[in-house]
PDB file of N, CA, C and O in Angstrom:
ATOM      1  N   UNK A 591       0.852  -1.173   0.000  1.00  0.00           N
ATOM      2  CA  UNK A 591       0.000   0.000   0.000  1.00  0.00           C
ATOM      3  C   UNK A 591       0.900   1.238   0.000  1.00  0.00           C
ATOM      4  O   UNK A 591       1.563   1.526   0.996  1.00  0.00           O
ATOM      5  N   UNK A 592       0.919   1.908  -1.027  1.00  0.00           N
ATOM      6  CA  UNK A 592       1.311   3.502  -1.268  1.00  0.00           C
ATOM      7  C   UNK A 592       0.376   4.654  -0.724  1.00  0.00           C
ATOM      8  O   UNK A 592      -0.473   5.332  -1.302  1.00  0.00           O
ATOM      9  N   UNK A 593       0.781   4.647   0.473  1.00  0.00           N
ATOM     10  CA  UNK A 593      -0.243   6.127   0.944  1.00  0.00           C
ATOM     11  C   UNK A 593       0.693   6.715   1.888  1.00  0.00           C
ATOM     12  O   UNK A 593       1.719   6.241   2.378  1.00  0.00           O
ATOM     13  N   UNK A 594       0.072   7.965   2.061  1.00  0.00           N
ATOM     14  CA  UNK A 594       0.756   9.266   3.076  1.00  0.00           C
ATOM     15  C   UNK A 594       0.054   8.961   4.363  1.00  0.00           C
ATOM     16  O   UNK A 594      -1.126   8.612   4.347  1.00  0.00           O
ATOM     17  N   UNK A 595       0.678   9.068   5.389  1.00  0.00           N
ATOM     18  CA  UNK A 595      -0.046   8.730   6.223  1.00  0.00           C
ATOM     19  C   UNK A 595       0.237  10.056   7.373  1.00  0.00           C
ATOM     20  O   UNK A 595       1.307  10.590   7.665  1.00  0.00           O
ATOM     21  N   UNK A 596      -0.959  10.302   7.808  1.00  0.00           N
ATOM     22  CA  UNK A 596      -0.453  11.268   8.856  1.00  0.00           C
ATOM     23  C   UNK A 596      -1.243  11.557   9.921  1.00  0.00           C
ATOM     24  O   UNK A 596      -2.472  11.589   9.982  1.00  0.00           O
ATOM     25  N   UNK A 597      -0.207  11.822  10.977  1.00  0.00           N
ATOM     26  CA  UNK A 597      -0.328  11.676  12.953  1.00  0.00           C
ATOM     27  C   UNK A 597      -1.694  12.507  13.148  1.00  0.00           C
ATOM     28  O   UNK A 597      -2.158  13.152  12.208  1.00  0.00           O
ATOM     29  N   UNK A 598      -2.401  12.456  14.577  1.00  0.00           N
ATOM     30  CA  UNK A 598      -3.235  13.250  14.577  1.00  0.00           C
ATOM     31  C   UNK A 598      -3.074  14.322  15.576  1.00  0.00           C
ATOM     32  O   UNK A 598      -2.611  14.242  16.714  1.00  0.00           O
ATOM     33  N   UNK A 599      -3.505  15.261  14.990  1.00  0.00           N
ATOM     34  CA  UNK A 599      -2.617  16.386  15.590  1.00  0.00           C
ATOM     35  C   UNK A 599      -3.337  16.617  17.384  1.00  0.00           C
ATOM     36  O   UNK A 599      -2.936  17.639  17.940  1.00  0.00           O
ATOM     37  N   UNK A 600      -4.248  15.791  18.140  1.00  0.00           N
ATOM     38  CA  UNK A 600      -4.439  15.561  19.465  1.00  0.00           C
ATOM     39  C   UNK A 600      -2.607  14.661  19.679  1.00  0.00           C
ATOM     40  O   UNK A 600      -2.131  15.037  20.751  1.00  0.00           O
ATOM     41  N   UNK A 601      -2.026  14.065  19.229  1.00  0.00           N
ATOM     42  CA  UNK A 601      -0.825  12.988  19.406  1.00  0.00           C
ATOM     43  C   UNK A 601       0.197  14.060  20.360  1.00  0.00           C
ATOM     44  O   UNK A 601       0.402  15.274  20.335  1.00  0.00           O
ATOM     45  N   UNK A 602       0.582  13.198  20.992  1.00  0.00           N
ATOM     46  CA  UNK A 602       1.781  14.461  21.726  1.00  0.00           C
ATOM     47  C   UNK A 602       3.161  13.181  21.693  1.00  0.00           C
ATOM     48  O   UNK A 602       3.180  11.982  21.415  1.00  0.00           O
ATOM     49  N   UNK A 603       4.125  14.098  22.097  1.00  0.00           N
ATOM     50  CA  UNK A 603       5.149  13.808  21.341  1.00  0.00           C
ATOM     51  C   UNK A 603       5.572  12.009  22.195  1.00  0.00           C
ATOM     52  O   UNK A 603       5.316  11.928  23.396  1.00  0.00           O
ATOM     53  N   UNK A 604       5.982  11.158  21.714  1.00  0.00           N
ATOM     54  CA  UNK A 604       5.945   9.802  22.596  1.00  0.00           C
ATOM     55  C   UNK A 604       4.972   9.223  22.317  1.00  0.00           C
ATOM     56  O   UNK A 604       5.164   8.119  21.807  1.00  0.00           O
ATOM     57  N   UNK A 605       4.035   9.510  22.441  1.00  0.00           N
ATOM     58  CA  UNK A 605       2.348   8.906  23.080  1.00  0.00           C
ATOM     59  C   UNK A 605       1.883   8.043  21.500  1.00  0.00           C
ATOM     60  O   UNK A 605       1.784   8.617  20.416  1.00  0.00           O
ATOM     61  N   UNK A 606       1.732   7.076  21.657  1.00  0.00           N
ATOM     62  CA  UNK A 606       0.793   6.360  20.845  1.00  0.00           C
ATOM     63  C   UNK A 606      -0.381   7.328  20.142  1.00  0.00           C
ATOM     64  O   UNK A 606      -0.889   8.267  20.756  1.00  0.00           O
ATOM     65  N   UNK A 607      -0.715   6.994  18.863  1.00  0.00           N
ATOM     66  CA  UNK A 607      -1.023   7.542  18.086  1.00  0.00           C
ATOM     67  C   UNK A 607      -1.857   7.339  17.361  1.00  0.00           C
ATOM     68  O   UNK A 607      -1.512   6.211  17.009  1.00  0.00           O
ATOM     69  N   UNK A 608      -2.968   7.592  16.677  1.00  0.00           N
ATOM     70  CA  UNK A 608      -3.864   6.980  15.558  1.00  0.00           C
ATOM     71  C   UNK A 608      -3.065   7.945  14.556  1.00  0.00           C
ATOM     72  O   UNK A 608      -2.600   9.047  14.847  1.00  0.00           O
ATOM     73  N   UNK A 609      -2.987   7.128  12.990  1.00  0.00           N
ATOM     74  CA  UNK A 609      -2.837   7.690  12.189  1.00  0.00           C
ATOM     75  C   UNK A 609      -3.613   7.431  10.704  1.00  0.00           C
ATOM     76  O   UNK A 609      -4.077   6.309  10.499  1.00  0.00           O
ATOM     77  N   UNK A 610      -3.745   8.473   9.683  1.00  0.00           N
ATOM     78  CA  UNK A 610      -4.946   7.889   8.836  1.00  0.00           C
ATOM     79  C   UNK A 610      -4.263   8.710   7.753  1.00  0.00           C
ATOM     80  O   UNK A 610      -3.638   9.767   7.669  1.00  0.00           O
ATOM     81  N   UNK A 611      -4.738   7.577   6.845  1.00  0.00           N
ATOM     82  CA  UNK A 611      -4.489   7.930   5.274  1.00  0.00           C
ATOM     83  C   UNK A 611      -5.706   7.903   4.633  1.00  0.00           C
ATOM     84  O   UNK A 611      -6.641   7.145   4.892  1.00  0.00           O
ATOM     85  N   UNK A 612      -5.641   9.228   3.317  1.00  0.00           N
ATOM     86  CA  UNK A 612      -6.649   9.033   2.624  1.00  0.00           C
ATOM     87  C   UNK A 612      -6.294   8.254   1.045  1.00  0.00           C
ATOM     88  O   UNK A 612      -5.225   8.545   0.509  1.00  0.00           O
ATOM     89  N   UNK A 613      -7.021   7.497   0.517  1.00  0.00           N
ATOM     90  CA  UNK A 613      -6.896   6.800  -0.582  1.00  0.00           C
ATOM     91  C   UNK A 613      -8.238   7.467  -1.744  1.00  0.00           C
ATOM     92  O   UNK A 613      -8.784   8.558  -1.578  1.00  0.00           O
ATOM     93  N   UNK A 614      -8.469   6.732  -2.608  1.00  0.00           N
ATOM     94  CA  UNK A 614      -9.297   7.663  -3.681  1.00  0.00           C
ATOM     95  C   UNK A 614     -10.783   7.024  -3.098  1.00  0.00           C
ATOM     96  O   UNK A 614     -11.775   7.678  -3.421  1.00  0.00           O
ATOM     97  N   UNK A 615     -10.931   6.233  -2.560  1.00  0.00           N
ATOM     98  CA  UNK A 615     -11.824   5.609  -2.506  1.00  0.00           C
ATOM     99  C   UNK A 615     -12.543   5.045  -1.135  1.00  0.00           C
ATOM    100  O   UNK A 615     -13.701   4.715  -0.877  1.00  0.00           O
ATOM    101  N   UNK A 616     -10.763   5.111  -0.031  1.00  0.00           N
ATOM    102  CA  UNK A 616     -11.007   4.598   1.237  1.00  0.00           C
ATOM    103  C   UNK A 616     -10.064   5.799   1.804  1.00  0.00           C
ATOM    104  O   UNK A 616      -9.385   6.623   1.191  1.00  0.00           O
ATOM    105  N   UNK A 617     -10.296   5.571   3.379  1.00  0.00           N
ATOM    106  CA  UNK A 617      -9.850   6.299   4.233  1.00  0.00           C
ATOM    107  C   UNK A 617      -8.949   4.956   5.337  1.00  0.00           C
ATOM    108  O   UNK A 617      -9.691   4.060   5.741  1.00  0.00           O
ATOM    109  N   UNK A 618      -7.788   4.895   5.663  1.00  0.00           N
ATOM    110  CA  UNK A 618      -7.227   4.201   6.466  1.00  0.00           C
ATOM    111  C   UNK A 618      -6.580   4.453   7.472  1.00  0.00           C
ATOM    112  O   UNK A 618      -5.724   5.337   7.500  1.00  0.00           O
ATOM    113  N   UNK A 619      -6.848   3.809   8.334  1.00  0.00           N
ATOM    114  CA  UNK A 619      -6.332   3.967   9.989  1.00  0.00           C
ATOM    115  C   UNK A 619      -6.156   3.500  10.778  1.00  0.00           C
ATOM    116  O   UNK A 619      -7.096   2.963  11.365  1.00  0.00           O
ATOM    117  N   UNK A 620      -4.651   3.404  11.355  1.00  0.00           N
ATOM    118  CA  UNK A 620      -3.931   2.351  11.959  1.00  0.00           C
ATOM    119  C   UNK A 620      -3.648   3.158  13.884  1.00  0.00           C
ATOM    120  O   UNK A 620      -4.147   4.242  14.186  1.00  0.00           O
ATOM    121  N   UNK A 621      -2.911   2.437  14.736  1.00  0.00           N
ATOM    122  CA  UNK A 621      -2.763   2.908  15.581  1.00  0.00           C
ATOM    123  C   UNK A 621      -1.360   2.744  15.713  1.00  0.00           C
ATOM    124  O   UNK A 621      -1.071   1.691  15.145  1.00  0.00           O
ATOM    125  N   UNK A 622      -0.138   3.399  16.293  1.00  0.00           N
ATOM    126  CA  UNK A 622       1.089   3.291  16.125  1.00  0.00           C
ATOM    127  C   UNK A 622       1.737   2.495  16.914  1.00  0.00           C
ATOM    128  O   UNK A 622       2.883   2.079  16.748  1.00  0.00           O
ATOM    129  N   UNK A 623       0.650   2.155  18.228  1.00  0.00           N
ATOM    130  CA  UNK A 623       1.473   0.894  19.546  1.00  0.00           C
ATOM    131  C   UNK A 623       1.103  -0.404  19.106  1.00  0.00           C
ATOM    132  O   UNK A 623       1.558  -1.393  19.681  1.00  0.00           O
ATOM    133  N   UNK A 624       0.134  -0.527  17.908  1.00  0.00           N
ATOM    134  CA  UNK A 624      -0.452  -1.879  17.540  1.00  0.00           C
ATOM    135  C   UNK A 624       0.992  -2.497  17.023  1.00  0.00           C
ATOM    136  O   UNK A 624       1.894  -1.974  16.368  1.00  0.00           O
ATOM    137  N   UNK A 625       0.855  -3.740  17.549  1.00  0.00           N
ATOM    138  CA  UNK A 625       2.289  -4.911  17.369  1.00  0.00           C
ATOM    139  C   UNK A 625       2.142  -5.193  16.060  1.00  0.00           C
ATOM    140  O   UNK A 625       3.105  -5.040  15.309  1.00  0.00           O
ATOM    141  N   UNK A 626       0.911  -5.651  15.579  1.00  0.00           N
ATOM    142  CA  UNK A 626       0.178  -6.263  14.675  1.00  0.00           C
ATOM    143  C   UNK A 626       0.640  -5.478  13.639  1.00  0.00           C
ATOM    144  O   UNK A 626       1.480  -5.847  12.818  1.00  0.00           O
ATOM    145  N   UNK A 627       0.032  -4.262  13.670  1.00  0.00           N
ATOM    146  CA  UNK A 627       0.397  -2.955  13.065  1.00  0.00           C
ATOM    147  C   UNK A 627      -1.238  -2.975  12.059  1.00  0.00           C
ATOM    148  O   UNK A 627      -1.171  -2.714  10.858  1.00  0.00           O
ATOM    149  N   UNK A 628      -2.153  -3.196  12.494  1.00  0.00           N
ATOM    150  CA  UNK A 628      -3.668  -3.561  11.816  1.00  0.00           C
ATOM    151  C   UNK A 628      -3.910  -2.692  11.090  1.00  0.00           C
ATOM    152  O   UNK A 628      -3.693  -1.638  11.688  1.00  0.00           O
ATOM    153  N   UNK A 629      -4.375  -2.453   9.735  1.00  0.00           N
ATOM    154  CA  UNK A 629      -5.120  -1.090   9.286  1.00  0.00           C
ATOM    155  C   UNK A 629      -6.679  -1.566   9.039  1.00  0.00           C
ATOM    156  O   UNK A 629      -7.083  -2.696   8.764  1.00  0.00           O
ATOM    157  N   UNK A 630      -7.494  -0.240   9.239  1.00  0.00           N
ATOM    158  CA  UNK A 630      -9.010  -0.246   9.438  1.00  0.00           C
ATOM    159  C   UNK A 630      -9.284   0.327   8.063  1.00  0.00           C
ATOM    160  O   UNK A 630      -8.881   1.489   8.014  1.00  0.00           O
ATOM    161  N   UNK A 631      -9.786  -0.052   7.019  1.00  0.00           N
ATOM    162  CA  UNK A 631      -9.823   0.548   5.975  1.00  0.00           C
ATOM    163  C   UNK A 631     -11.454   0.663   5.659  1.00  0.00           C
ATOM    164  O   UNK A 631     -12.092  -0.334   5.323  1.00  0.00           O
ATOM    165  N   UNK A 632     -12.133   2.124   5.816  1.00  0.00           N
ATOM    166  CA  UNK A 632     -13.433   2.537   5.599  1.00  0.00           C
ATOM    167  C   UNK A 632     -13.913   3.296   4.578  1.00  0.00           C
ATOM    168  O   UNK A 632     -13.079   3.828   3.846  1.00  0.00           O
ATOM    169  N   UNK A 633     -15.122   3.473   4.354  1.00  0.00           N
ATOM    170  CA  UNK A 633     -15.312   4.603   3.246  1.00  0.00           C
ATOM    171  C   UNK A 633     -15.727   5.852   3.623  1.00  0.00           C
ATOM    172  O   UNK A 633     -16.713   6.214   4.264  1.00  0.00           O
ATOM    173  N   UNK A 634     -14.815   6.455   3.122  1.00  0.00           N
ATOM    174  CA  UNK A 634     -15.090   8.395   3.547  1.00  0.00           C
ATOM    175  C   UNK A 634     -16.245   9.057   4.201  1.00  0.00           C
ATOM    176  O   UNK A 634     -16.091   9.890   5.093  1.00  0.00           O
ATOM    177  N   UNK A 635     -17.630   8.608   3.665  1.00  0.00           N
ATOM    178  CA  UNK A 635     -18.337   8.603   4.266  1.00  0.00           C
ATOM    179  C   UNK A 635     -18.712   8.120   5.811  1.00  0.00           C
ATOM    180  O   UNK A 635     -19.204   8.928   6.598  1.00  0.00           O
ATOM    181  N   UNK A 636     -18.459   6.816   6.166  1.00  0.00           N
ATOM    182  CA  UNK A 636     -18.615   6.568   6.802  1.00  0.00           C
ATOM    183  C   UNK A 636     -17.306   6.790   8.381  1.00  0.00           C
ATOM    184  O   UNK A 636     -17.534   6.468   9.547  1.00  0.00           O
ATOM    185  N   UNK A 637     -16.150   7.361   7.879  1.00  0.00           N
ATOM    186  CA  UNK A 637     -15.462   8.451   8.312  1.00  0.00           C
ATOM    187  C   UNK A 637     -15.713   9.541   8.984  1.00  0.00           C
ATOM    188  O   UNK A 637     -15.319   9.973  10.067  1.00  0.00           O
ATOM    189  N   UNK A 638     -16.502   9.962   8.096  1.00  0.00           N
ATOM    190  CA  UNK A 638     -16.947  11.165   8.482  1.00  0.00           C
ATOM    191  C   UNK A 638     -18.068  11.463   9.201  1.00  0.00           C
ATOM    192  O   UNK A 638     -18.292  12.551   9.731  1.00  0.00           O
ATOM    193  N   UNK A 639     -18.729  10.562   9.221  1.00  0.00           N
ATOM    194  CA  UNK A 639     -19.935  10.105  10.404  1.00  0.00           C
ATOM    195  C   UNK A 639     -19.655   9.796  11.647  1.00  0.00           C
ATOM    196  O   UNK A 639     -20.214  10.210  12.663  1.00  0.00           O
ATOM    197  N   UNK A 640     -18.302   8.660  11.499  1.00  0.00           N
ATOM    198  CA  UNK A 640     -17.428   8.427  13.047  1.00  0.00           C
ATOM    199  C   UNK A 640     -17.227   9.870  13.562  1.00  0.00           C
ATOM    200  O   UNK A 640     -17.804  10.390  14.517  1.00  0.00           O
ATOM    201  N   UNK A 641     -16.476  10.315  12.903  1.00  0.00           N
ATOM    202  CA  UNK A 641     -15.681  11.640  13.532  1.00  0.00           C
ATOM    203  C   UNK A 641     -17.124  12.993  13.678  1.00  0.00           C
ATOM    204  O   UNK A 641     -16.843  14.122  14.081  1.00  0.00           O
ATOM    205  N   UNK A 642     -18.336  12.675  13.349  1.00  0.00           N
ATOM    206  CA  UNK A 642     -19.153  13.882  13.701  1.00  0.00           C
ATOM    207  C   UNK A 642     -19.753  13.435  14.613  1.00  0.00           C
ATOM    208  O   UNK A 642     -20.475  14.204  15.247  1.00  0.00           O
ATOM    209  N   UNK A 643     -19.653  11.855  15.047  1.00  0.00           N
ATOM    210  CA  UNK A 643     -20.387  11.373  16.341  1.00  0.00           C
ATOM    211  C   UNK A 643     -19.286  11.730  17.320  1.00  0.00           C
ATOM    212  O   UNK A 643     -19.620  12.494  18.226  1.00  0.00           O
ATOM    213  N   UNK A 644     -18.227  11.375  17.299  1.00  0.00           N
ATOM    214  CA  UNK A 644     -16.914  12.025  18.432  1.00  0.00           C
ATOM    215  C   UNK A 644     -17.140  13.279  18.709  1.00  0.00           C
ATOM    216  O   UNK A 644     -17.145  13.670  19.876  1.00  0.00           O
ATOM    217  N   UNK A 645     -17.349  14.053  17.724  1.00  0.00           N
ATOM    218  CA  UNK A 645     -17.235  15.708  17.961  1.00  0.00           C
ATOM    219  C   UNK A 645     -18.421  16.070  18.902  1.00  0.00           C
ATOM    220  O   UNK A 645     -18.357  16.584  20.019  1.00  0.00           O
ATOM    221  N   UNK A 646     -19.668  15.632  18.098  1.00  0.00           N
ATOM    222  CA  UNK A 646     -21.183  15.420  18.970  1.00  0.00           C
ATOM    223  C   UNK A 646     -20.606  15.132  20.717  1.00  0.00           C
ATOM    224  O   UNK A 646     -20.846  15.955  21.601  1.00  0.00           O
ATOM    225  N   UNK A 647     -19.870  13.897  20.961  1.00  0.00           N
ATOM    226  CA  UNK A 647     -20.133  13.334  22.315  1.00  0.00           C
ATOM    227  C   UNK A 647     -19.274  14.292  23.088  1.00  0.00           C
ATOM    228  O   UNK A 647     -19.414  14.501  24.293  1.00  0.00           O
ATOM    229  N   UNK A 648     -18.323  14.895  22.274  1.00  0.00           N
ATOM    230  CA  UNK A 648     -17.073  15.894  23.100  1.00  0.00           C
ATOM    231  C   UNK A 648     -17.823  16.980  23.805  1.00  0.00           C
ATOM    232  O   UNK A 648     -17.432  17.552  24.823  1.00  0.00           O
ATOM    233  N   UNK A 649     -19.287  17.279  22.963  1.00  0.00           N
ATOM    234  CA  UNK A 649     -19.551  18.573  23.070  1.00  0.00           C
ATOM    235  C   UNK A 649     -20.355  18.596  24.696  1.00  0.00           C
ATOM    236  O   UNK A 649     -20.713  17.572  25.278  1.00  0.00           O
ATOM    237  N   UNK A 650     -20.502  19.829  25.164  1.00  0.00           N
ATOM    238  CA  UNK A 650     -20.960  19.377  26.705  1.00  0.00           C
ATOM    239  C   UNK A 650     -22.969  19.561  26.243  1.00  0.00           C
ATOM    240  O   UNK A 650     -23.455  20.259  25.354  1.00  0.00           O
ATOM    241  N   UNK A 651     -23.550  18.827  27.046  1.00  0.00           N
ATOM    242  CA  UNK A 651     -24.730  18.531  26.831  1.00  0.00           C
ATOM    243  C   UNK A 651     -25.449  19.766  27.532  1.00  0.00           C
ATOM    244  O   UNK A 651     -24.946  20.450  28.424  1.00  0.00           O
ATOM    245  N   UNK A 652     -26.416  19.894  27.107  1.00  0.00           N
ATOM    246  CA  UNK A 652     -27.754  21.121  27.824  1.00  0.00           C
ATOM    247  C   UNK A 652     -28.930  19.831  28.636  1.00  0.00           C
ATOM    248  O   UNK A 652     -29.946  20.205  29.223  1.00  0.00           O
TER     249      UNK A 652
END
């Protein structure tokens, strides 16, 4: 697999890491302490749904 892959900028310097590549078609994302070294390979869409439910739960509730 030929992709760019890059840290997420929550990562501090040491600390284990998620990192994600975009592809034309998929979005991929690995974690940097995984032994295995696993990649999660999803579709953009459904990317972007993860990450607006994270943002949603971050937010403080009324």
């Amino acid at each position: 697999m030929n992709t760019r892959w890059q840290k997420s900028s929550y990562c501090s310097e040491g600390a284990s890491c998620v990192h994600i590549a975009a592809g034309r078609a998929t979005i991929h994302i690995t974690e940097s302490a995984d032994p295995t070294q696993a990649i999660l390979t999803t579709a953009p869409s459904s990317f972007t749904a993860l990450i607006h439910t994270l943002k949603e739960e971050k937010s403080p509730r009324v």
